[in-house]
Amino acid sequence: MTSADPEITGAVPKTSSPSLSTAFDEFLDALRRSERAVRESPSFTSDLQRAAGYEHLARSIRKAIESAVLQDPEYPYFRILDHWQREGGDNPDQLYAFSPITGGEPYRIWGTLGSASRAEIQLYSGDPWARAGRSAGYLEFERLQVAEDGSFVVELSDREPEAGAWLRNPTDATSVFVRHIYDRWDDDTPGRVHIDRVLKEGVRRLPESSVDVARRFRDAAKVLERATTWWPDFVHARYVNARPANTVSELIDTYRFGGVRGRWMAGGHFDLLPGQVLVIVTMPTDALYQAIQLTDMWFASLEYANLVSSLTSRQSVLSPDGMFYSVVGPEDPGHANWLDTGGHTRGVFLLRYDGVNAEIPAALHPQVRPVDVGDLGSLIPGFAEVAHLDRERVRASRRRHLQIRTSR
């Protein structure tokens, strides 16, 4: 090599592969279509929702580049969905780790449970969330085989090993993701997770060709458009058009629809008038984890590090009548279980129940009611008031937990 070699100087050659520039143009065209779709979406209404729409676009760009251009199923690392990369009704109590995989090939997932209450592993073929694939496998927490020190190892392969936790990797599998679930937001050491392609841990990785990179940008264009357009359309189909505002669906067993075994969910959308809040009444159940959260109209969780837009049953105050009363609103109503919309008057609320082993009776299903904020004191038994300084302390502790959880 000479001192003028581009590998040394970083100089860009004057000519480049036509396939690369064409593929990048396709990515830019997809970006322009995605931006137009954001502006034309029925979610593009108030100033806050318009701003959220462009934030949704930015996250979709990041997802497309990370998942399609940078990640590699032969040399895998997990891509993390956290409080920066929010999408798809993501749960603030969960840290999601995603990696592409090659179906039928052996992988090893290893890590620690840490302060998480549960962890679980799921395989996808395609994108079942966009009705373009299926859930290809699931390992619930009860089969994870966590050691006394909190560590775990799971083998993904086409054949079951003689010992240890295992999940079949079918030939059509395309991705794996791991959820760590935190029902306590504290300063304890959080969980970690990693992935290896078995027998490639020490194999030399060579640079990719221009043809490879061009293919990746074409894939990224598809990921970008799907991620940008699917979720706001999903919100309107699943929530806005499915039932009136400020009402709630019945609890459903998501496993019956390809979801996680033992996870029940309910939800709806809120649309509040000035001076109005939405009261969501839930009852304690036998679920091992029970929580409520808010999203915007793009189906991204509302800011949850510096707002309290989610609460688990362990974080909520139980009223004297044995009920949880959660109050959804843009301004502080004074109640302990305030779910802060950050000024949004429209959005989605989701309720999750994990580790459910039997039918949840109808008497324990959630109820909702829009009311004037001034009527809350007479509506909620033993109205638990919270001072402003206490609110700040809660927000500060949530922020600290998320900094520790995500190492940011």
Short mmCIF file of C-alpha atoms in Angstrom, two decimals:
data_model
loop_
_atom_site.label_atom_id
_atom_site.label_comp_id
_atom_site.label_asym_id
_atom_site.label_seq_id
_atom_site.Cartn_x
_atom_site.Cartn_y
_atom_site.Cartn_z
CA MET A 1 0.00 0.00 0.00
CA THR A 2 1.03 3.59 -0.58
CA SER A 3 0.26 6.66 1.44
CA ALA A 4 -2.35 7.56 -1.21
CA ASP A 5 -4.27 4.31 -0.74
CA PRO A 6 -7.92 5.05 0.18
CA GLU A 7 -7.75 2.37 2.90
CA ILE A 8 -5.10 4.52 4.63
CA THR A 9 -6.19 8.07 3.87
CA GLY A 10 -9.95 7.60 3.89
CA ALA A 11 -10.16 9.21 0.45
CA VAL A 12 -13.30 8.37 -1.53
CA PRO A 13 -12.74 6.89 -5.02
CA LYS A 14 -14.05 9.06 -7.85
CA THR A 15 -16.20 6.21 -9.19
CA SER A 16 -18.55 3.92 -7.31
CA SER A 17 -20.67 0.90 -8.10
CA PRO A 18 -23.86 1.80 -10.01
CA SER A 19 -25.73 -0.71 -7.86
CA LEU A 20 -24.73 1.18 -4.72
CA SER A 21 -25.91 4.58 -5.93
CA THR A 22 -29.10 3.10 -7.38
CA ALA A 23 -29.87 1.29 -4.13
CA PHE A 24 -29.24 4.45 -2.11
CA ASP A 25 -31.55 6.39 -4.43
CA GLU A 26 -34.22 3.75 -3.73
CA PHE A 27 -33.70 4.31 -0.02
CA LEU A 28 -34.08 8.08 -0.48
CA ASP A 29 -37.24 7.55 -2.54
CA ALA A 30 -38.63 5.38 0.28
CA LEU A 31 -37.74 8.14 2.75
CA ARG A 32 -39.63 10.72 0.69
CA ARG A 33 -42.68 8.46 0.45
CA SER A 34 -42.49 7.81 4.18
CA GLU A 35 -42.34 11.52 4.99
CA ARG A 36 -45.34 12.14 2.74
CA ALA A 37 -47.23 9.29 4.43
CA VAL A 38 -46.59 10.91 7.82
CA ARG A 39 -48.03 14.22 6.63
CA GLU A 40 -51.06 12.51 5.07
CA SER A 41 -51.79 10.32 8.10
CA PRO A 42 -55.00 10.95 10.08
CA SER A 43 -52.73 11.07 13.13
CA PHE A 44 -51.10 14.26 11.78
CA THR A 45 -53.47 16.60 13.63
CA SER A 46 -52.36 18.73 16.59
CA ASP A 47 -48.96 20.38 16.85
CA LEU A 48 -47.83 17.75 19.37
CA GLN A 49 -48.93 14.88 17.14
CA ARG A 50 -47.30 16.44 14.07
CA ALA A 51 -44.03 16.71 15.97
CA ALA A 52 -44.47 13.13 17.17
CA GLY A 53 -45.01 12.06 13.56
CA TYR A 54 -41.61 13.35 12.50
CA GLU A 55 -40.04 11.75 15.57
CA HIS A 56 -41.69 8.50 14.48
CA LEU A 57 -40.13 8.98 11.04
CA ALA A 58 -36.70 9.54 12.60
CA ARG A 59 -36.99 6.36 14.66
CA SER A 60 -38.10 4.44 11.58
CA ILE A 61 -34.99 5.65 9.73
CA ARG A 62 -32.78 4.54 12.60
CA LYS A 63 -34.50 1.16 12.79
CA ALA A 64 -34.12 0.61 9.03
CA ILE A 65 -30.41 1.42 9.04
CA GLU A 66 -29.60 -0.57 12.17
CA SER A 67 -31.65 -3.66 11.35
CA ALA A 68 -31.15 -3.89 7.57
CA VAL A 69 -27.78 -2.22 6.90
CA LEU A 70 -25.72 -2.82 10.03
CA GLN A 71 -26.92 -6.04 11.64
CA ASP A 72 -25.70 -9.42 10.36
CA PRO A 73 -27.20 -12.84 11.22
CA GLU A 74 -23.80 -14.51 10.79
CA TYR A 75 -22.06 -12.16 13.25
CA PRO A 76 -24.98 -11.11 15.43
CA TYR A 77 -25.31 -8.46 18.10
CA PHE A 78 -28.55 -7.36 19.67
CA ARG A 79 -30.19 -4.12 18.60
CA ILE A 80 -31.81 -2.47 21.62
CA LEU A 81 -35.26 -0.88 21.63
CA ASP A 82 -35.35 1.43 24.64
CA HIS A 83 -36.63 4.89 25.58
CA TRP A 84 -34.93 6.40 22.51
CA GLN A 85 -36.15 3.87 19.95
CA ARG A 86 -39.86 3.66 20.79
CA GLU A 87 -42.38 2.01 18.47
CA GLY A 88 -45.17 -0.53 18.19
CA GLY A 89 -46.79 0.05 21.57
CA ASP A 90 -43.47 -0.70 23.28
CA ASN A 91 -43.76 -1.36 26.99
CA PRO A 92 -41.80 1.03 29.27
CA ASP A 93 -41.31 -1.85 31.72
CA GLN A 94 -39.47 -3.91 29.12
CA LEU A 95 -36.06 -3.71 27.51
CA TYR A 96 -36.25 -5.29 24.05
CA ALA A 97 -33.25 -6.83 22.29
CA PHE A 98 -33.54 -7.83 18.60
CA SER A 99 -31.23 -9.75 16.28
CA PRO A 100 -31.60 -11.24 12.79
CA ILE A 101 -30.93 -14.99 12.58
CA THR A 102 -30.74 -17.63 9.88
CA GLY A 103 -33.48 -20.21 10.24
CA GLY A 104 -32.38 -23.72 11.15
CA GLU A 105 -28.86 -22.62 12.17
CA PRO A 106 -27.47 -22.86 15.74
CA TYR A 107 -27.25 -19.81 18.00
CA ARG A 108 -26.53 -19.30 21.67
CA ILE A 109 -28.24 -16.60 23.75
CA TRP A 110 -26.67 -15.88 27.10
CA GLY A 111 -27.04 -13.25 29.77
CA THR A 112 -28.31 -12.40 33.23
CA LEU A 113 -31.74 -11.72 34.69
CA GLY A 114 -30.45 -8.97 36.99
CA SER A 115 -33.17 -6.88 38.61
CA ALA A 116 -35.75 -7.84 35.99
CA SER A 117 -38.68 -9.84 37.31
CA ARG A 118 -39.00 -11.90 34.13
CA ALA A 119 -37.26 -12.52 30.81
CA GLU A 120 -38.54 -14.29 27.70
CA ILE A 121 -37.39 -15.15 24.20
CA GLN A 122 -39.44 -15.14 21.00
CA LEU A 123 -38.69 -16.05 17.38
CA TYR A 124 -40.29 -14.40 14.37
CA SER A 125 -40.63 -15.46 10.79
CA GLY A 126 -41.04 -12.22 8.84
CA ASP A 127 -43.02 -9.44 10.50
CA PRO A 128 -46.13 -10.92 12.13
CA TRP A 129 -46.90 -7.55 13.73
CA ALA A 130 -47.52 -6.31 10.16
CA ARG A 131 -49.40 -9.47 9.15
CA ALA A 132 -46.43 -10.52 7.05
CA GLY A 133 -45.17 -13.53 8.98
CA ARG A 134 -45.71 -15.60 12.10
CA SER A 135 -44.51 -16.13 15.65
CA ALA A 136 -42.07 -19.01 15.10
CA GLY A 137 -41.24 -19.92 18.71
CA TYR A 138 -41.49 -18.77 22.30
CA LEU A 139 -39.60 -19.57 25.49
CA GLU A 140 -41.43 -18.33 28.57
CA PHE A 141 -39.65 -17.30 31.75
CA GLU A 142 -40.66 -20.47 33.57
CA ARG A 143 -38.54 -22.54 31.12
CA LEU A 144 -35.54 -20.21 31.04
CA GLN A 145 -33.51 -22.13 33.67
CA VAL A 146 -31.98 -19.18 35.52
CA ALA A 147 -28.98 -20.19 37.69
CA GLU A 148 -28.49 -19.08 41.30
CA ASP A 149 -26.23 -16.24 40.16
CA GLY A 150 -28.96 -14.98 37.80
CA SER A 151 -27.26 -16.17 34.61
CA PHE A 152 -28.91 -18.13 31.82
CA VAL A 153 -27.99 -19.78 28.52
CA VAL A 154 -30.44 -20.77 25.77
CA GLU A 155 -29.59 -22.78 22.68
CA LEU A 156 -31.41 -22.07 19.41
CA SER A 157 -31.11 -24.98 16.97
CA ASP A 158 -33.06 -27.50 14.93
CA ARG A 159 -32.33 -30.31 17.43
CA GLU A 160 -32.93 -30.36 21.16
CA PRO A 161 -29.70 -30.72 23.20
CA GLU A 162 -29.35 -33.31 25.93
CA ALA A 163 -29.53 -30.67 28.68
CA GLY A 164 -30.21 -26.97 29.18
CA ALA A 165 -32.79 -24.46 27.98
CA TRP A 166 -33.58 -24.78 24.30
CA LEU A 167 -35.80 -23.22 21.66
CA ARG A 168 -36.28 -24.78 18.24
CA ASN A 169 -35.03 -22.57 15.42
CA PRO A 170 -37.27 -23.44 12.44
CA THR A 171 -35.98 -23.02 8.90
CA ASP A 172 -38.24 -20.02 8.23
CA ALA A 173 -37.16 -18.03 11.33
CA THR A 174 -35.70 -14.62 10.54
CA SER A 175 -35.26 -12.87 13.89
CA VAL A 176 -35.12 -13.38 17.63
CA PHE A 177 -35.93 -10.93 20.36
CA VAL A 178 -35.52 -11.01 24.11
CA ARG A 179 -37.61 -9.10 26.64
CA HIS A 180 -36.39 -8.22 30.13
CA ILE A 181 -39.44 -7.14 32.16
CA TYR A 182 -39.05 -4.74 35.12
CA ASP A 183 -42.00 -4.32 37.47
CA ARG A 184 -39.72 -2.52 39.96
CA TRP A 185 -37.79 0.54 38.80
CA ASP A 186 -34.84 0.63 41.21
CA ASP A 187 -31.06 1.02 41.26
CA ASP A 188 -30.25 -2.71 41.31
CA THR A 189 -28.05 -4.17 38.59
CA PRO A 190 -30.17 -4.69 35.44
CA GLY A 191 -30.22 -7.76 33.24
CA ARG A 192 -28.03 -8.23 30.17
CA VAL A 193 -28.29 -10.41 27.07
CA HIS A 194 -25.96 -11.40 24.21
CA ILE A 195 -26.05 -13.68 21.18
CA ASP A 196 -23.52 -15.76 19.23
CA ARG A 197 -23.73 -17.73 16.02
CA VAL A 198 -22.47 -21.12 17.25
CA LEU A 199 -19.11 -22.18 15.72
CA LYS A 200 -18.52 -18.66 14.36
CA GLU A 201 -17.39 -17.00 17.60
CA GLY A 202 -13.79 -16.79 16.35
CA VAL A 203 -14.29 -16.85 12.59
CA ARG A 204 -12.71 -13.98 10.66
CA ARG A 205 -15.24 -11.52 9.27
CA LEU A 206 -14.33 -9.98 5.93
CA PRO A 207 -15.66 -6.68 4.55
CA GLU A 208 -18.82 -6.80 2.49
CA SER A 209 -18.90 -6.09 -1.24
CA SER A 210 -20.76 -3.24 -2.89
CA VAL A 211 -23.37 -5.74 -4.05
CA ASP A 212 -23.95 -6.78 -0.41
CA VAL A 213 -24.29 -3.20 0.79
CA ALA A 214 -26.61 -2.33 -2.10
CA ARG A 215 -28.86 -5.23 -1.16
CA ARG A 216 -28.88 -4.05 2.44
CA PHE A 217 -29.99 -0.53 1.45
CA ARG A 218 -32.78 -1.98 -0.67
CA ASP A 219 -33.89 -4.01 2.36
CA ALA A 220 -33.66 -0.88 4.49
CA ALA A 221 -36.00 0.94 2.10
CA LYS A 222 -38.62 -1.75 2.66
CA VAL A 223 -38.15 -1.71 6.44
CA LEU A 224 -38.43 2.09 6.52
CA GLU A 225 -41.73 2.30 4.66
CA ARG A 226 -43.29 -0.57 6.58
CA ALA A 227 -42.25 0.80 9.98
CA THR A 228 -43.33 4.36 9.15
CA THR A 229 -46.76 3.58 7.75
CA TRP A 230 -47.89 0.46 9.58
CA TRP A 231 -48.15 1.74 13.15
CA PRO A 232 -50.34 4.85 12.63
CA ASP A 233 -52.59 2.76 10.36
CA PHE A 234 -52.69 0.09 13.07
CA VAL A 235 -53.76 2.63 15.70
CA HIS A 236 -56.71 3.77 13.61
CA ALA A 237 -57.77 0.26 12.59
CA ARG A 238 -57.29 -1.39 15.98
CA TYR A 239 -58.33 1.43 18.32
CA VAL A 240 -59.84 4.59 16.78
CA ASN A 241 -62.18 2.89 14.31
CA ALA A 242 -62.82 -0.22 16.42
CA ARG A 243 -64.61 1.42 19.36
CA PRO A 244 -65.66 4.85 20.66
CA ALA A 245 -63.09 7.04 22.36
CA ASN A 246 -62.71 6.70 26.13
CA THR A 247 -63.92 3.09 26.22
CA VAL A 248 -61.95 -0.10 26.78
CA SER A 249 -61.92 -3.51 25.11
CA GLU A 250 -62.40 -6.71 27.03
CA LEU A 251 -59.28 -8.53 28.18
CA ILE A 252 -58.11 -11.03 25.56
CA ASP A 253 -55.64 -13.90 25.69
CA THR A 254 -53.00 -12.80 23.16
CA TYR A 255 -51.71 -16.37 22.76
CA ARG A 256 -54.90 -17.20 20.86
CA PHE A 257 -53.80 -14.67 18.21
CA GLY A 258 -50.13 -15.64 17.92
CA GLY A 259 -48.94 -13.62 20.90
CA VAL A 260 -47.15 -14.62 24.07
CA ARG A 261 -48.47 -17.48 26.18
CA GLY A 262 -49.98 -16.22 29.45
CA ARG A 263 -50.20 -12.56 28.31
CA TRP A 264 -53.62 -10.94 28.40
CA MET A 265 -54.22 -7.40 27.12
CA ALA A 266 -56.92 -4.75 26.88
CA GLY A 267 -56.84 -1.24 25.49
CA GLY A 268 -58.52 1.71 23.87
CA HIS A 269 -57.93 5.28 22.79
CA PHE A 270 -58.52 8.46 24.74
CA ASP A 271 -59.78 11.79 23.36
CA LEU A 272 -60.10 14.37 26.12
CA LEU A 273 -61.91 17.69 26.23
CA PRO A 274 -60.43 20.66 28.14
CA GLY A 275 -60.69 20.02 31.89
CA GLN A 276 -61.41 16.33 31.34
CA VAL A 277 -59.49 13.22 32.44
CA LEU A 278 -59.96 9.52 31.84
CA VAL A 279 -60.26 7.28 34.89
CA ILE A 280 -59.17 3.68 34.30
CA VAL A 281 -60.25 1.26 37.02
CA THR A 282 -58.41 -2.05 37.34
CA MET A 283 -58.56 -4.81 39.91
CA PRO A 284 -55.73 -6.90 41.36
CA THR A 285 -55.52 -10.31 39.66
CA ASP A 286 -53.42 -13.47 39.90
CA ALA A 287 -51.19 -12.20 37.07
CA LEU A 288 -47.49 -12.21 37.93
CA TYR A 289 -47.16 -8.80 36.25
CA GLN A 290 -49.86 -6.18 35.71
CA ALA A 291 -49.35 -2.72 34.22
CA ILE A 292 -50.82 0.18 32.27
CA GLN A 293 -49.18 2.57 29.80
CA LEU A 294 -49.88 5.33 27.26
CA THR A 295 -48.79 5.81 23.65
CA ASP A 296 -49.18 8.60 21.11
CA MET A 297 -51.20 8.23 17.90
CA TRP A 298 -48.11 6.82 16.14
CA PHE A 299 -48.10 3.95 18.68
CA ALA A 300 -44.86 5.02 20.33
CA SER A 301 -44.85 4.92 24.12
CA LEU A 302 -45.09 8.40 25.58
CA GLU A 303 -41.94 9.75 27.20
CA TYR A 304 -41.52 7.62 30.31
CA ALA A 305 -38.15 8.58 31.76
CA ASN A 306 -39.12 12.14 32.65
CA LEU A 307 -42.90 11.67 32.69
CA VAL A 308 -44.90 9.05 34.54
CA SER A 309 -46.81 7.67 31.54
CA SER A 310 -46.82 4.07 32.79
CA LEU A 311 -47.42 2.29 36.10
CA THR A 312 -47.19 -1.29 37.25
CA SER A 313 -49.47 -2.64 39.97
CA ARG A 314 -46.46 -2.53 42.31
CA GLN A 315 -45.95 1.17 41.54
CA SER A 316 -49.65 2.09 41.91
CA VAL A 317 -51.57 3.09 45.02
CA LEU A 318 -54.45 0.76 45.88
CA SER A 319 -57.63 2.52 47.01
CA PRO A 320 -59.49 1.45 50.17
CA ASP A 321 -62.11 -0.36 48.04
CA GLY A 322 -59.39 -2.67 46.65
CA MET A 323 -59.27 -1.02 43.21
CA PHE A 324 -56.53 0.75 41.24
CA TYR A 325 -57.71 4.12 39.90
CA SER A 326 -55.40 5.46 37.18
CA VAL A 327 -56.03 9.02 35.98
CA VAL A 328 -55.05 9.89 32.38
CA GLY A 329 -54.66 13.59 31.69
CA PRO A 330 -52.43 16.39 30.37
CA GLU A 331 -52.18 18.26 33.69
CA ASP A 332 -51.54 17.06 37.24
CA PRO A 333 -54.88 16.12 38.87
CA GLY A 334 -53.23 15.62 42.27
CA HIS A 335 -53.86 11.88 42.45
CA ALA A 336 -51.03 9.39 43.08
CA ASN A 337 -51.83 7.25 40.02
CA TRP A 338 -51.62 10.07 37.46
CA LEU A 339 -50.63 8.91 33.96
CA ASP A 340 -49.11 12.03 32.44
CA THR A 341 -49.89 12.58 28.73
CA GLY A 342 -47.38 15.41 28.52
CA GLY A 343 -50.02 17.70 27.03
CA HIS A 344 -51.45 15.19 24.55
CA THR A 345 -55.24 15.02 24.57
CA ARG A 346 -55.42 12.04 22.17
CA GLY A 347 -53.59 8.74 22.38
CA VAL A 348 -53.79 5.04 23.22
CA PHE A 349 -53.83 3.25 26.57
CA LEU A 350 -52.71 -0.37 26.94
CA LEU A 351 -53.13 -2.79 29.85
CA ARG A 352 -50.95 -5.90 30.18
CA TYR A 353 -51.29 -8.96 32.40
CA ASP A 354 -48.41 -11.48 32.25
CA GLY A 355 -48.03 -14.91 33.76
CA VAL A 356 -51.75 -15.64 33.61
CA ASN A 357 -52.49 -19.36 33.99
CA ALA A 358 -56.30 -19.31 33.81
CA GLU A 359 -59.20 -17.27 32.47
CA ILE A 360 -59.45 -13.77 33.96
CA PRO A 361 -63.10 -13.46 35.03
CA ALA A 362 -65.18 -10.66 33.53
CA ALA A 363 -65.61 -9.10 36.98
CA LEU A 364 -61.87 -8.33 36.98
CA HIS A 365 -61.77 -6.73 33.54
CA PRO A 366 -60.84 -3.01 33.43
CA GLN A 367 -63.39 -0.21 33.30
CA VAL A 368 -62.95 3.38 32.07
CA ARG A 369 -64.84 6.62 32.48
CA PRO A 370 -64.17 10.19 31.27
CA VAL A 371 -64.87 12.74 34.02
CA ASP A 372 -64.26 16.40 34.82
CA VAL A 373 -61.05 16.74 36.79
CA GLY A 374 -62.94 18.53 39.57
CA ASP A 375 -65.06 15.43 40.21
CA LEU A 376 -62.14 13.11 40.96
CA GLY A 377 -62.19 13.67 44.72
CA SER A 378 -65.74 12.35 45.03
CA LEU A 379 -65.22 9.54 42.51
CA ILE A 380 -62.03 7.91 43.85
CA PRO A 381 -62.27 6.43 47.37
CA GLY A 382 -59.53 7.65 49.70
CA PHE A 383 -58.21 10.10 47.09
CA ALA A 384 -54.40 9.78 47.45
CA GLU A 385 -52.97 13.26 46.92
CA VAL A 386 -49.35 13.80 45.85
CA ALA A 387 -47.35 16.98 46.38
CA HIS A 388 -45.36 18.61 43.58
CA LEU A 389 -42.01 17.77 45.20
CA ASP A 390 -43.02 14.13 45.49
CA ARG A 391 -43.82 14.10 41.76
CA GLU A 392 -40.34 15.42 41.03
CA ARG A 393 -38.74 12.77 43.21
CA VAL A 394 -40.63 10.02 41.38
CA ARG A 395 -39.60 11.38 37.97
CA ALA A 396 -35.99 11.66 39.10
CA SER A 397 -35.97 8.06 40.35
CA ARG A 398 -37.51 6.80 37.10
CA ARG A 399 -34.89 8.65 35.08
CA ARG A 400 -32.09 7.19 37.21
CA HIS A 401 -33.43 3.65 36.83
CA LEU A 402 -33.59 3.98 33.04
CA GLN A 403 -30.07 5.40 32.93
CA ILE A 404 -28.89 2.33 34.83
CA ARG A 405 -31.08 -0.08 32.84
CA THR A 406 -29.80 1.16 29.45
CA SER A 407 -26.28 2.33 30.41
CA ARG A 408 -26.99 5.79 28.98
#
